[in-house]
Amino acid sequence: MADTMKDDAVLWKSRPVLWALLLGIGALMGVAFFGALRWMVYIWDTSPEYGYGYMIPIITLFLIWQRKHELERIEFRGAWVGVFIALLGVVVLLLGMLSTIYVVAQYAFLIVLIGVLLSFVGWSGLRPMIVPILFLVFMIPLPVFLYNSVSASLQLISSQLGVAVIRLFDVPVFLQGNVIDLGVYKLQVAEACSGLRYLFPLASLSFIMAYFYDAPFWKRAVVVLSSAPITVLMNSLRIGVIGILVQYWGIKQAEGFLHAFEGWAVFMFCIALVVVEMWALSRIGGDNRPFHQIFRIHFPGPSEKGVDRKPRSIPLPLIVSGLVVLVAATAAPILNNRREIIPVRTSLTEFPMVIDGWKGTPNRLEQVYLRILKLTDYVIADYARPGHPPINFYIAYYDSQRSGDAAHSPRSCIPGGGWKIEKLQQRTIPGVTLDGRLLRVNRVLIRRGGNVQVVYYWFQERGRDLTNEYLVKWYLFWDALTRNRTDGSLVRLTAFVPPGGNPASADRELTAFLKDVVPLLPKYLPN
């Protein structure tokens, strides 16, 4: 008890030399993580979904400043475990830089930051700051493959609920995947309308609102988790309203300023719903406090006067953590100059349109899809031989996947076209070898109304034919680390099954085409 009173009677202040050391470590972290942080800021600039990222560090600093009176009473005894956490973060950083995968280095930044803080303030000092520090997770963009998967799912859900809203107003509408057909107009529910532009900022805002919400943990958790269903419902309502406006007043209702204003209004309404939800939760459990006392943002006043002030010493673990960061900052410029290997190959624009008995008709992807796919090179064509239905053949090639740009999995994209996946399995193609092994593909049976197709696809990644999308990501990391390469491609073939026909006939056609086309692939997809 006496020790507690003594601690309460002392305010701890950091000396200029300590601030100088902290600023120096911060500058070294800036050097070490420059490439990863620069790419993160680039994503904030170019992706509306992450435009809120600039605010996250500012809000974190504000949240820590709010606890200044509590922090002033803590001596800050650095913990040695912080050094090991910082060292772990540096190892993760080096792996991220060697593999040239930015998201790995971005998460390493948070690990090092937590390690340095722990080596400075100790466990007692980190406790008041841990939630604001964890809030920094929201500034890191999702890995692209995860983003694409979430976006595709949200597009389908938003399309279905949006059509339900339109039908409530007796407007005839037909939904085919992500395309809402109003008869006169067709609305494409694209990635920009998936709801992620609401979900990411609303999730981060809900996290902060839960932080200020003076309520039991389960109520705070509900506030954070509810951001997802609120986003989906409100985005679906927006799509439905746009569909109704387009039906009666034309396609301009889905474009320009009005479209942007609708998005802003919906987001504001999402925030209002979170506030109403917090008010409703506060009524549960007999809490009779006014809402302004339950949810309140306070600003700390000046430090107490007439209280003993003591200077903080420089914890030895902080000095050691600084040396760890210094090593990372020294190695970073060297590793940043490590150029990724882009293999020499023949462009897919030269892919032959006549292959034995097969004659191809080339197609082109529309610019809107090229902006989404961000591929380096591609070929798409319909190949047929006399007396047989055509096979659609598509290759998307990426000479580098370090920034996260990679082939979209057909498993995620097929439902967006209105097709239902009835069966998905792996199949080894007899008599077809690639890189010395029998070719193994994903076989997908899909249906849309009375139309049936068989799809074969695999990921051709630096001499490997892979069917598992998560294994693709592992080998991407491993090959970037050990071979300094991240090139790769998606190969997809699609065969139409005639009405009343047997999918086995499509399998035979696809197998016959693969026997002729696979020997050509190494020239265009280097191993």
mmCIF file with all atom_site columns, C-alpha atoms in Angstrom, residues 5 34 64 110 124-125 147 166 206 220 223 244 270 287 330 338 349 364 376-377 403 425 433 463 490 511 521:
data_model
loop_
_atom_site.group_PDB
_atom_site.id
_atom_site.type_symbol
_atom_site.label_atom_id
_atom_site.label_alt_id
_atom_site.label_comp_id
_atom_site.label_asym_id
_atom_site.label_entity_id
_atom_site.label_seq_id
_atom_site.pdbx_PDB_ins_code
_atom_site.Cartn_x
_atom_site.Cartn_y
_atom_site.Cartn_z
_atom_site.occupancy
_atom_site.B_iso_or_equiv
_atom_site.pdbx_formal_charge
_atom_site.auth_seq_id
_atom_site.auth_comp_id
_atom_site.auth_asym_id
_atom_site.auth_atom_id
_atom_site.pdbx_PDB_model_num
ATOM 1  C CA . MET A 1 5   ? 0.935   5.737   -2.596  1.00 0.00 ? 5   MET A CA 1
ATOM 2  C CA . PHE A 1 34  ? 10.947  2.399   -46.337 1.00 0.00 ? 34  PHE A CA 1
ATOM 3  C CA . ILE A 1 64  ? -2.062  7.147   -26.650 1.00 0.00 ? 64  ILE A CA 1
ATOM 4  C CA . LEU A 1 110 ? 4.081   -3.748  -36.405 1.00 0.00 ? 110 LEU A CA 1
ATOM 5  C CA . SER A 1 124 ? 2.955   -2.049  -17.265 1.00 0.00 ? 124 SER A CA 1
ATOM 6  C CA . GLY A 1 125 ? 3.537   0.743   -19.778 1.00 0.00 ? 125 GLY A CA 1
ATOM 7  C CA . TYR A 1 147 ? -9.118  -9.204  -50.915 1.00 0.00 ? 147 TYR A CA 1
ATOM 8  C CA . ILE A 1 166 ? -35.770 -3.774  -56.366 1.00 0.00 ? 166 ILE A CA 1
ATOM 9  C CA . SER A 1 206 ? -16.398 0.680   -35.158 1.00 0.00 ? 206 SER A CA 1
ATOM 10 C CA . ARG A 1 220 ? -17.933 -3.842  -27.518 1.00 0.00 ? 220 ARG A CA 1
ATOM 11 C CA . VAL A 1 223 ? -20.208 -3.196  -32.080 1.00 0.00 ? 223 VAL A CA 1
ATOM 12 C CA . ILE A 1 244 ? -34.958 1.653   -59.035 1.00 0.00 ? 244 ILE A CA 1
ATOM 13 C CA . CYS A 1 270 ? -23.877 3.202   -41.559 1.00 0.00 ? 270 CYS A CA 1
ATOM 14 C CA . ASP A 1 287 ? -27.336 0.481   -17.133 1.00 0.00 ? 287 ASP A CA 1
ATOM 15 C CA . THR A 1 330 ? 21.870  -1.275  -42.536 1.00 0.00 ? 330 THR A CA 1
ATOM 16 C CA . ARG A 1 338 ? 18.169  -7.013  -55.012 1.00 0.00 ? 338 ARG A CA 1
ATOM 17 C CA . THR A 1 349 ? 0.511   -12.366 -78.378 1.00 0.00 ? 349 THR A CA 1
ATOM 18 C CA . ARG A 1 364 ? -9.777  -9.525  -76.446 1.00 0.00 ? 364 ARG A CA 1
ATOM 19 C CA . THR A 1 376 ? 1.283   -8.598  -67.768 1.00 0.00 ? 376 THR A CA 1
ATOM 20 C CA . ASP A 1 377 ? 0.313   -10.671 -70.788 1.00 0.00 ? 377 ASP A CA 1
ATOM 21 C CA . SER A 1 403 ? 2.944   -6.361  -55.137 1.00 0.00 ? 403 SER A CA 1
ATOM 22 C CA . GLN A 1 425 ? -12.448 -32.065 -58.187 1.00 0.00 ? 425 GLN A CA 1
ATOM 23 C CA . THR A 1 433 ? 2.999   -34.314 -69.178 1.00 0.00 ? 433 THR A CA 1
ATOM 24 C CA . GLY A 1 463 ? 7.825   -25.031 -63.311 1.00 0.00 ? 463 GLY A CA 1
ATOM 25 C CA . LEU A 1 490 ? -3.339  -19.157 -64.695 1.00 0.00 ? 490 LEU A CA 1
ATOM 26 C CA . THR A 1 511 ? -7.997  -33.883 -72.935 1.00 0.00 ? 511 THR A CA 1
ATOM 27 C CA . LEU A 1 521 ? 3.452   -23.859 -72.977 1.00 0.00 ? 521 LEU A CA 1
#
